[in-house]
GROMACS .gro file of C-alpha atoms in nm:
model
  434
    1MET     CA    1  -1.259  -1.292  -1.678
    2LEU     CA    2  -1.410  -1.077  -1.409
    3ASN     CA    3  -1.740  -0.911  -1.493
    4SER     CA    4  -1.746  -0.639  -1.229
    5SER     CA    5  -1.509  -0.349  -1.185
    6THR     CA    6  -1.275  -0.370  -0.892
    7ASP     CA    7  -1.344  -0.183  -0.571
    8SER     CA    8  -1.134   0.119  -0.488
    9PHE     CA    9  -0.918   0.060  -0.184
   10LEU     CA   10  -0.902   0.423  -0.081
   11HIS     CA   11  -1.207   0.575  -0.247
   12TYR     CA   12  -1.462   0.723  -0.015
   13GLU     CA   13  -1.626   1.063  -0.003
   14SER     CA   14  -1.636   1.140   0.366
   15THR     CA   15  -1.545   1.483   0.490
   16VAL     CA   16  -1.212   1.366   0.625
   17TYR     CA   17  -1.108   1.249   0.278
   18LEU     CA   18  -1.202   1.576   0.111
   19LEU     CA   19  -1.067   1.789   0.395
   20HIS     CA   20  -0.712   1.678   0.333
   21ASN     CA   21  -0.721   1.679  -0.048
   22CYS     CA   22  -0.643   1.312  -0.030
   23ILE     CA   23  -0.583   1.232  -0.393
   24ALA     CA   24  -0.339   1.513  -0.457
   25GLY     CA   25  -0.165   1.451  -0.129
   26TYR     CA   26  -0.144   1.082  -0.195
   27ILE     CA   27   0.029   1.135  -0.527
   28ASP     CA   28   0.277   1.377  -0.374
   29SER     CA   29   0.356   1.156  -0.078
   30GLN     CA   30   0.385   0.814  -0.235
   31PHE     CA   31   0.624   0.610  -0.031
   32ILE     CA   32   0.981   0.644  -0.152
   33PHE     CA   33   1.153   0.389   0.068
   34ASN     CA   34   1.517   0.308   0.114
   35LEU     CA   35   1.478   0.030   0.365
   36ALA     CA   36   1.663  -0.296   0.415
   37GLU     CA   37   1.538  -0.592   0.217
   38SER     CA   38   1.337  -0.863   0.384
   39SER     CA   39   1.175  -1.182   0.266
   40SER     CA   40   0.859  -1.160   0.058
   41THR     CA   41   0.519  -1.256   0.184
   42GLY     CA   42   0.318  -1.539   0.037
   43CYS     CA   43   0.004  -1.474  -0.163
   44SER     CA   44  -0.301  -1.678  -0.075
   45GLU     CA   45  -0.517  -1.550  -0.362
   46ASP     CA   46  -0.457  -1.688  -0.711
   47ALA     CA   47  -0.491  -1.459  -1.012
   48ASP     CA   48  -0.428  -1.405  -1.380
   49LEU     CA   49  -0.142  -1.157  -1.354
   50ALA     CA   50   0.013  -0.963  -1.645
   51PHE     CA   51   0.320  -0.739  -1.636
   52LEU     CA   52   0.360  -0.452  -1.883
   53VAL     CA   53   0.730  -0.364  -1.884
   54ASP     CA   54   0.892  -0.053  -2.034
   55THR     CA   55   1.191  -0.131  -2.259
   56SER     CA   56   1.248   0.219  -2.399
   57ARG     CA   57   1.590   0.380  -2.449
   58SER     CA   58   1.551   0.619  -2.155
   59LEU     CA   59   1.583   0.323  -1.916
   60GLY     CA   60   1.912   0.177  -2.030
   61LEU     CA   61   2.002  -0.192  -2.020
   62GLN     CA   62   2.108  -0.201  -1.656
   63ALA     CA   63   1.789  -0.035  -1.533
   64TYR     CA   64   1.582  -0.268  -1.752
   65GLN     CA   65   1.747  -0.568  -1.587
   66LYS     CA   66   1.657  -0.423  -1.248
   67GLU     CA   67   1.297  -0.388  -1.365
   68LEU     CA   68   1.294  -0.758  -1.447
   69HIS     CA   69   1.447  -0.841  -1.111
   70PHE     CA   70   1.167  -0.650  -0.942
   71VAL     CA   71   0.912  -0.856  -1.136
   72GLU     CA   72   1.085  -1.173  -1.016
   73ARG     CA   73   1.062  -1.058  -0.654
   74VAL     CA   74   0.690  -0.993  -0.682
   75LEU     CA   75   0.638  -1.340  -0.831
   76GLU     CA   76   0.829  -1.505  -0.547
   77GLY     CA   77   0.518  -1.453  -0.337
   78TYR     CA   78   0.292  -1.649  -0.571
   79GLN     CA   79   0.228  -2.015  -0.633
   80ILE     CA   80   0.231  -2.047  -1.010
   81GLY     CA   81   0.057  -2.328  -1.195
   82PRO     CA   82  -0.242  -2.430  -1.409
   83ASN     CA   83  -0.480  -2.405  -1.113
   84LYS     CA   84  -0.284  -2.139  -0.928
   85THR     CA   85  -0.160  -1.801  -1.049
   86LYS     CA   86  -0.082  -1.762  -1.419
   87VAL     CA   87   0.156  -1.499  -1.555
   88ALA     CA   88   0.183  -1.309  -1.884
   89VAL     CA   89   0.431  -1.040  -1.992
   90ILE     CA   90   0.410  -0.760  -2.250
   91THR     CA   91   0.706  -0.532  -2.323
   92PHE     CA   92   0.667  -0.191  -2.483
   93SER     CA   93   0.868   0.095  -2.629
   94ALA     CA   94   0.833   0.149  -3.004
   95GLY     CA   95   0.526  -0.071  -3.027
   96SER     CA   96   0.444  -0.351  -2.788
   97ARG     CA   97   0.527  -0.720  -2.785
   98LEU     CA   98   0.347  -1.010  -2.620
   99GLU     CA   99   0.639  -1.203  -2.472
  100PHE     CA  100   0.418  -1.482  -2.340
  101ASP     CA  101   0.053  -1.529  -2.243
  102PHE     CA  102  -0.115  -1.725  -1.961
  103ASN     CA  103  -0.098  -2.053  -2.154
  104ARG     CA  104   0.278  -2.053  -2.208
  105TYR     CA  105   0.429  -2.154  -1.873
  106ASP     CA  106   0.291  -2.375  -1.594
  107THR     CA  107   0.565  -2.353  -1.329
  108LYS     CA  108   0.732  -2.071  -1.140
  109GLU     CA  109   1.074  -2.187  -1.255
  110ALA     CA  110   0.971  -2.165  -1.620
  111VAL     CA  111   0.815  -1.821  -1.576
  112LEU     CA  112   1.119  -1.680  -1.396
  113ARG     CA  113   1.353  -1.828  -1.655
  114ALA     CA  114   1.151  -1.666  -1.932
  115ILE     CA  115   1.157  -1.328  -1.757
  116ARG     CA  116   1.533  -1.343  -1.713
  117GLY     CA  117   1.564  -1.410  -2.084
  118LEU     CA  118   1.360  -1.112  -2.205
  119SER     CA  119   1.556  -0.892  -2.444
  120TYR     CA  120   1.596  -0.516  -2.418
  121THR     CA  121   1.461  -0.341  -2.729
  122ASP     CA  122   1.610   0.007  -2.666
  123GLY     CA  123   1.318   0.175  -2.844
  124MET     CA  124   1.287   0.550  -2.899
  125CYS     CA  125   0.917   0.566  -2.806
  126THR     CA  126   0.689   0.480  -2.514
  127THR     CA  127   0.367   0.350  -2.665
  128ILE     CA  128   0.184   0.266  -2.345
  129TYR     CA  129  -0.150   0.269  -2.528
  130ARG     CA  130  -0.036  -0.022  -2.745
  131ALA     CA  131   0.060  -0.233  -2.443
  132LEU     CA  132  -0.274  -0.166  -2.273
  133LYS     CA  133  -0.466  -0.253  -2.590
  134GLN     CA  134  -0.265  -0.570  -2.638
  135ALA     CA  135  -0.332  -0.676  -2.280
  136ARG     CA  136  -0.706  -0.640  -2.337
  137GLN     CA  137  -0.718  -0.805  -2.679
  138GLU     CA  138  -0.448  -1.072  -2.654
  139VAL     CA  139  -0.397  -1.154  -2.284
  140PHE     CA  140  -0.722  -1.122  -2.091
  141VAL     CA  141  -0.913  -1.344  -2.333
  142ALA     CA  142  -1.005  -1.709  -2.308
  143HIS     CA  143  -0.780  -1.833  -2.590
  144ALA     CA  144  -0.477  -1.680  -2.414
  145GLY     CA  145  -0.553  -1.868  -2.091
  146ASP     CA  146  -0.760  -1.608  -1.904
  147ARG     CA  147  -0.987  -1.793  -1.661
  148PRO     CA  148  -1.337  -1.713  -1.535
  149GLY     CA  149  -1.357  -1.661  -1.160
  150PHE     CA  150  -0.993  -1.556  -1.118
  151LYS     CA  151  -0.884  -1.204  -1.032
  152ASN     CA  152  -0.742  -1.016  -1.334
  153LEU     CA  153  -0.441  -0.798  -1.253
  154VAL     CA  154  -0.198  -0.581  -1.447
  155ILE     CA  155   0.123  -0.424  -1.320
  156ILE     CA  156   0.272  -0.162  -1.551
  157LEU     CA  157   0.627  -0.032  -1.495
  158THR     CA  158   0.764   0.274  -1.673
  159ASP     CA  159   1.022   0.549  -1.631
  160GLY     CA  160   0.847   0.799  -1.856
  161GLU     CA  161   0.521   0.897  -2.018
  162THR     CA  162   0.329   0.820  -2.334
  163ASN     CA  163   0.542   0.922  -2.631
  164PRO     CA  164   0.450   0.803  -2.982
  165GLY     CA  165   0.769   0.944  -3.131
  166ARG     CA  166   0.779   0.860  -3.500
  167TYR     CA  167   0.638   0.512  -3.453
  168ASP     CA  168   0.274   0.622  -3.469
  169LEU     CA  169   0.135   0.924  -3.649
  170TYR     CA  170  -0.019   1.076  -3.338
  171SER     CA  171   0.045   1.408  -3.174
  172LEU     CA  172   0.150   1.384  -2.810
  173PRO     CA  173  -0.196   1.498  -2.683
  174MET     CA  174  -0.366   1.246  -2.909
  175ALA     CA  175  -0.140   0.965  -2.788
  176LYS     CA  176  -0.202   1.053  -2.425
  177THR     CA  177  -0.576   1.055  -2.486
  178LEU     CA  178  -0.544   0.714  -2.648
  179THR     CA  179  -0.354   0.584  -2.344
  180ARG     CA  180  -0.630   0.706  -2.116
  181LYS     CA  181  -0.899   0.547  -2.333
  182GLU     CA  182  -0.718   0.214  -2.354
  183ALA     CA  183  -0.664   0.212  -1.977
  184ASN     CA  184  -1.034   0.273  -1.920
  185LYS     CA  185  -1.128  -0.005  -2.162
  186LEU     CA  186  -0.897  -0.247  -1.982
  187LYS     CA  187  -1.039  -0.156  -1.642
  188PHE     CA  188  -1.395  -0.180  -1.776
  189HIS     CA  189  -1.296  -0.526  -1.898
  190GLY     CA  190  -1.262  -0.622  -1.530
  191VAL     CA  191  -0.887  -0.581  -1.491
  192GLU     CA  192  -0.737  -0.409  -1.187
  193VAL     CA  193  -0.433  -0.203  -1.286
  194PHE     CA  194  -0.134  -0.119  -1.067
  195GLY     CA  195   0.115   0.140  -1.191
  196ILE     CA  196   0.478   0.194  -1.090
  197GLY     CA  197   0.656   0.512  -1.197
  198VAL     CA  198   1.036   0.518  -1.176
  199GLY     CA  199   1.232   0.843  -1.179
  200HIS     CA  200   1.166   1.209  -1.252
  201ARG     CA  201   1.045   1.176  -1.612
  202VAL     CA  202   0.722   0.999  -1.520
  203ASP     CA  203   0.390   1.175  -1.580
  204HIS     CA  204   0.237   1.090  -1.243
  205ALA     CA  205  -0.107   1.222  -1.335
  206GLU     CA  206  -0.110   0.995  -1.639
  207MET     CA  207  -0.004   0.696  -1.429
  208VAL     CA  208  -0.275   0.757  -1.171
  209GLY     CA  209  -0.524   0.768  -1.459
  210ILE     CA  210  -0.392   0.439  -1.596
  211SER     CA  211  -0.405   0.276  -1.252
  212SER     CA  212  -0.725   0.172  -1.078
  213GLY     CA  213  -0.723   0.481  -0.858
  214ALA     CA  214  -0.450   0.667  -0.671
  215LYS     CA  215  -0.412   0.386  -0.419
  216ASN     CA  216  -0.286   0.158  -0.699
  217TYR     CA  217  -0.009   0.392  -0.812
  218TYR     CA  218   0.341   0.379  -0.667
  219ARG     CA  219   0.642   0.595  -0.743
  220VAL     CA  220   1.011   0.577  -0.658
  221ASP     CA  221   1.296   0.821  -0.711
  222ASP     CA  222   1.504   0.598  -0.936
  223ILE     CA  223   1.563   0.240  -1.040
  224ASP     CA  224   1.797   0.176  -0.746
  225SER     CA  225   1.524   0.287  -0.504
  226LEU     CA  226   1.293   0.035  -0.670
  227GLU     CA  227   1.540  -0.243  -0.593
  228LYS     CA  228   1.625  -0.135  -0.239
  229SER     CA  229   1.270  -0.060  -0.127
  230ARG     CA  230   1.018  -0.304   0.011
  231LEU     CA  231   0.769  -0.179  -0.245
  232PHE     CA  232   0.749  -0.530  -0.388
  233ARG     CA  233   0.613  -0.652  -0.054
  234ILE     CA  234   0.360  -0.370  -0.029
  235LEU     CA  235   0.253  -0.429  -0.387
  236LEU     CA  236   0.224  -0.802  -0.325
  237ASN     CA  237   0.014  -0.737  -0.018
  238ASN     CA  238  -0.225  -0.510  -0.208
  239LEU     CA  239  -0.248  -0.758  -0.494
  240CYS     CA  240  -0.337  -1.036  -0.255
  241THR     CA  241  -0.581  -0.848  -0.028
  242ARG     CA  242  -0.438  -1.051   0.259
  243CYS     CA  243  -0.648  -0.883   0.527
  244SER     CA  244  -0.982  -0.993   0.388
  245ASN     CA  245  -1.193  -1.177   0.647
  246LYS     CA  246  -0.918  -1.167   0.910
  247PRO     CA  247  -1.034  -1.044   1.253
  248ALA     CA  248  -0.835  -0.815   1.482
  249ASP     CA  249  -0.891  -0.560   1.758
  250ILE     CA  250  -0.685  -0.245   1.700
  251PHE     CA  251  -0.647   0.065   1.914
  252PHE     CA  252  -0.489   0.383   1.778
  253ILE     CA  253  -0.321   0.586   2.054
  254VAL     CA  254  -0.301   0.941   1.924
  255ASP     CA  255  -0.082   1.225   2.047
  256LYS     CA  256  -0.264   1.560   2.075
  257SER     CA  257  -0.010   1.751   2.284
  258SER     CA  258   0.095   2.112   2.227
  259SER     CA  259   0.407   2.014   2.034
  260LEU     CA  260   0.189   1.915   1.737
  261GLY     CA  261   0.145   2.285   1.680
  262SER     CA  262  -0.201   2.309   1.529
  263VAL     CA  263  -0.540   2.152   1.481
  264ALA     CA  264  -0.446   2.093   1.116
  265ASN     CA  265  -0.153   1.874   1.220
  266PHE     CA  266  -0.372   1.678   1.460
  267ASP     CA  267  -0.620   1.630   1.178
  268LYS     CA  268  -0.343   1.469   0.972
  269GLU     CA  269  -0.315   1.198   1.236
  270LEU     CA  270  -0.689   1.138   1.216
  271SER     CA  271  -0.680   1.138   0.836
  272PHE     CA  272  -0.405   0.876   0.850
  273ILE     CA  273  -0.634   0.651   1.054
  274ALA     CA  274  -0.934   0.714   0.828
  275ARG     CA  275  -0.740   0.612   0.522
  276PHE     CA  276  -0.563   0.322   0.694
  277VAL     CA  277  -0.887   0.147   0.789
  278GLU     CA  278  -1.003   0.145   0.426
  279GLY     CA  279  -0.806  -0.177   0.383
  280PHE     CA  280  -1.007  -0.369   0.644
  281THR     CA  281  -1.357  -0.502   0.687
  282ILE     CA  282  -1.477  -0.291   0.979
  283GLY     CA  283  -1.763  -0.424   1.190
  284GLN     CA  284  -1.867  -0.625   1.492
  285GLY     CA  285  -1.878  -0.969   1.326
  286SER     CA  286  -1.655  -1.258   1.419
  287GLU     CA  287  -1.439  -1.206   1.109
  288ASP     CA  288  -1.431  -0.825   1.124
  289VAL     CA  289  -1.170  -0.575   1.239
  290ARG     CA  290  -1.274  -0.351   1.528
  291ILE     CA  291  -1.112  -0.011   1.585
  292GLY     CA  292  -1.082   0.204   1.898
  293VAL     CA  293  -0.907   0.536   1.960
  294ILE     CA  294  -0.735   0.675   2.270
  295SER     CA  295  -0.597   1.029   2.269
  296PHE     CA  296  -0.345   1.180   2.509
  297SER     CA  297  -0.170   1.500   2.612
  298THR     CA  298  -0.166   1.606   2.979
  299ASP     CA  299  -0.458   1.368   3.028
  300ALA     CA  300  -0.567   1.067   2.826
  301ARG     CA  301  -0.914   0.992   2.697
  302LEU     CA  302  -1.093   0.694   2.550
  303GLU     CA  303  -1.246   0.857   2.244
  304PHE     CA  304  -1.435   0.543   2.148
  305GLY     CA  305  -1.399   0.174   2.216
  306LEU     CA  306  -1.391  -0.137   2.003
  307ALA     CA  307  -1.766  -0.196   2.022
  308ALA     CA  308  -1.864   0.159   1.929
  309HIS     CA  309  -1.878   0.132   1.550
  310GLY     CA  310  -2.024  -0.135   1.330
  311ASP     CA  311  -1.916  -0.004   0.991
  312LYS     CA  312  -1.642   0.194   0.824
  313ARG     CA  313  -1.840   0.510   0.757
  314SER     CA  314  -1.955   0.561   1.117
  315LEU     CA  315  -1.597   0.506   1.233
  316GLN     CA  316  -1.462   0.766   0.990
  317ASP     CA  317  -1.734   1.011   1.091
  318ALA     CA  318  -1.643   0.960   1.457
  319LEU     CA  319  -1.282   1.052   1.383
  320LEU     CA  320  -1.404   1.396   1.272
  321ASN     CA  321  -1.547   1.459   1.618
  322ILE     CA  322  -1.223   1.405   1.810
  323GLU     CA  323  -1.108   1.741   1.946
  324TYR     CA  324  -0.753   1.868   1.969
  325SER     CA  325  -0.623   1.979   2.309
  326LEU     CA  326  -0.303   2.141   2.426
  327GLY     CA  327  -0.086   1.989   2.695
  328ASN     CA  328   0.216   1.777   2.777
  329THR     CA  329   0.296   1.425   2.656
  330TYR     CA  330   0.182   1.187   2.928
  331THR     CA  331   0.197   0.883   2.706
  332HIS     CA  332   0.176   0.638   2.995
  333LYS     CA  333  -0.178   0.755   3.077
  334ALA     CA  334  -0.295   0.640   2.733
  335PHE     CA  335  -0.150   0.294   2.789
  336GLU     CA  336  -0.315   0.277   3.131
  337ILE     CA  337  -0.650   0.334   2.959
  338LEU     CA  338  -0.558   0.068   2.704
  339LEU     CA  339  -0.505  -0.178   2.991
  340ASP     CA  340  -0.809  -0.082   3.198
  341GLN     CA  341  -1.072   0.001   2.937
  342GLY     CA  342  -0.939  -0.103   2.597
  343PHE     CA  343  -0.956  -0.475   2.535
  344SER     CA  344  -1.144  -0.568   2.855
  345VAL     CA  345  -1.474  -0.425   2.724
  346SER     CA  346  -1.652  -0.658   2.479
  347PRO     CA  347  -1.362  -0.904   2.464
  348ARG     CA  348  -1.320  -1.158   2.187
  349PRO     CA  349  -1.144  -1.497   2.191
  350SER     CA  350  -0.773  -1.492   2.270
  351THR     CA  351  -0.698  -1.606   1.916
  352VAL     CA  352  -0.803  -1.262   1.783
  353PRO     CA  353  -0.492  -1.038   1.769
  354ARG     CA  354  -0.492  -0.736   2.001
  355ILE     CA  355  -0.293  -0.447   1.859
  356GLY     CA  356  -0.199  -0.098   1.975
  357ILE     CA  357  -0.061   0.166   1.737
  358ILE     CA  358   0.098   0.466   1.909
  359MET     CA  359   0.145   0.789   1.709
  360THR     CA  360   0.358   1.061   1.865
  361ASP     CA  361   0.583   1.354   1.778
  362GLY     CA  362   0.789   1.376   2.096
  363GLN     CA  363   0.920   1.220   2.414
  364SER     CA  364   0.703   1.110   2.702
  365THR     CA  365   0.686   1.356   2.992
  366ASN     CA  366   0.726   1.064   3.234
  367PRO     CA  367   0.930   0.792   3.059
  368TYR     CA  368   0.972   0.585   3.377
  369LYS     CA  369   0.600   0.534   3.427
  370LEU     CA  370   0.567   0.467   3.056
  371GLU     CA  371   0.820   0.186   3.075
  372ASP     CA  372   0.643   0.032   3.376
  373VAL     CA  373   0.298   0.030   3.216
  374LEU     CA  374   0.432  -0.105   2.887
  375MET     CA  375   0.569  -0.409   3.068
  376LEU     CA  376   0.212  -0.489   3.174
  377VAL     CA  377   0.078  -0.421   2.825
  378LYS     CA  378   0.321  -0.666   2.668
  379LEU     CA  379   0.262  -0.928   2.937
  380ARG     CA  380  -0.103  -0.932   2.827
  381GLY     CA  381   0.000  -1.021   2.474
  382ILE     CA  382  -0.087  -0.686   2.318
  383GLU     CA  383   0.121  -0.616   2.008
  384ILE     CA  384   0.247  -0.257   1.993
  385PHE     CA  385   0.349  -0.065   1.680
  386SER     CA  386   0.501   0.280   1.720
  387ILE     CA  387   0.501   0.566   1.469
  388GLY     CA  388   0.714   0.873   1.531
  389PHE     CA  389   0.744   1.203   1.348
  390GLY     CA  390   0.924   1.530   1.410
  391SER     CA  391   1.151   1.551   1.714
  392VAL     CA  392   1.055   1.206   1.836
  393ASP     CA  393   1.271   0.995   2.069
  394VAL     CA  394   1.359   0.691   1.857
  395THR     CA  395   1.491   0.502   2.160
  396GLU     CA  396   1.152   0.543   2.326
  397LEU     CA  397   0.973   0.432   2.008
  398ASN     CA  398   1.177   0.112   2.014
  399MET     CA  399   1.102   0.062   2.382
  400MET     CA  400   0.729   0.095   2.325
  401ALA     CA  401   0.715  -0.141   2.027
  402THR     CA  402   0.678  -0.515   2.077
  403VAL     CA  403   0.984  -0.568   1.858
  404PRO     CA  404   1.236  -0.281   1.822
  405ASP     CA  405   1.289  -0.304   1.447
  406HIS     CA  406   1.145  -0.187   1.115
  407THR     CA  407   0.850  -0.426   1.137
  408ARG     CA  408   0.710  -0.250   1.444
  409VAL     CA  409   0.875   0.095   1.448
  410PHE     CA  410   0.819   0.363   1.183
  411VAL     CA  411   0.985   0.705   1.176
  412VAL     CA  412   0.914   0.990   0.933
  413ASP     CA  413   1.054   1.341   0.911
  414ASP     CA  414   0.737   1.529   1.004
  415ILE     CA  415   0.359   1.507   1.021
  416HIS     CA  416   0.331   1.594   0.651
  417THR     CA  417   0.510   1.271   0.553
  418LEU     CA  418   0.310   1.049   0.787
  419ASP     CA  419   0.122   0.890   0.496
  420THR     CA  420   0.446   0.750   0.355
  421VAL     CA  421   0.439   0.467   0.611
  422ARG     CA  422   0.070   0.384   0.589
  423ASP     CA  423   0.096   0.097   0.341
  424GLU     CA  424   0.405  -0.043   0.511
  425LEU     CA  425   0.218  -0.044   0.842
  426TYR     CA  426  -0.081  -0.205   0.671
  427LEU     CA  427   0.145  -0.479   0.537
  428GLU     CA  428   0.292  -0.556   0.877
  429ILE     CA  429  -0.051  -0.558   1.045
  430CYS     CA  430  -0.176  -0.797   0.776
  431ASN     CA  431   0.122  -1.023   0.831
  432LEU     CA  432   0.049  -1.026   1.203
  433ILE     CA  433  -0.320  -1.097   1.154
  434GLY     CA  434  -0.222  -1.383   0.927
   0.00000   0.00000   0.00000
């Protein structure tokens, strides 16, 4: 059992966080993907992992089976065994039921077989508070197989909100208060909680409260979106904290041309960076991630280099001081700075990944020069990710990226939905870092 509460992945109180009303915006813009499936990533960190699975009538049998399939896909990334990750499952609707605890199964095959065999109860209620209490009292305890020194994790999946129905003699406000209290007790117990809300009936505010912060809550439109999305990979990545103690040098190349339309829109790019770096250990040590920023419009500018900031807070403060300027989109000038001044100053061993992330809302003013300079960038082994929004040229995004596919190229409708790709980008960067 863990004795300390888990750290918040996105919690910080800098001006950039408050400026953009991060928590509310994060809830509204949770990634609702409909991307092609790809293989899951492996998890290098063992844990005691419990799933709390909704089996209420509002789901229906078919959707319940898809819930279980999602659980299976998350577990594909884990090594399961007595000295590896252990798994427990609680189902809930009218009441809650401990399907199996950490002692029950010692192999992945046995765990997956048990999950496939879970029955659908078709209950009329959603007693989330009972499942949370049962997890604390009957799962994350020594006699149920909980181990000292291992990370304690819960993933709760639901398509609704707390509803005692006629099962418990609580009013709806009382039941919701009980859910909140039981969630807090579980988190105080040292358990990190991840929530997944499926469909339009979910009380998202309640689910954020159950989860260990807004960064641990995910929502999808419907059960089919849950299956089609790569949310299971993003969730697995966040569960595993794969980027811990993995060095990299990363430059953000930020568009500040006139087509952005306003300082507020430019600030959204900077806010994206500020929140993105929360997942990394920022510093100048041999195992740290270093961040630099280059901006561009008619001219390009090195805002700060890789050696400029030795901690996360000073980096985030520096982002606030980057000024917006009007102008055209001379993207190639930014990549010229990347070549001449980016990774050549304070270089690290060649084994440390060198990464460029270009963010733009349009087409380069001089695409021919851009193509020429990018050939040199790639010849130097610099990995390029491209993010486009608005009236962006997708062909050019593909040309800029090291690999022209969904692992290196991200496209969103507009600047307001930029945050929807942040965790997916984080996942791919972590995979690259190794």
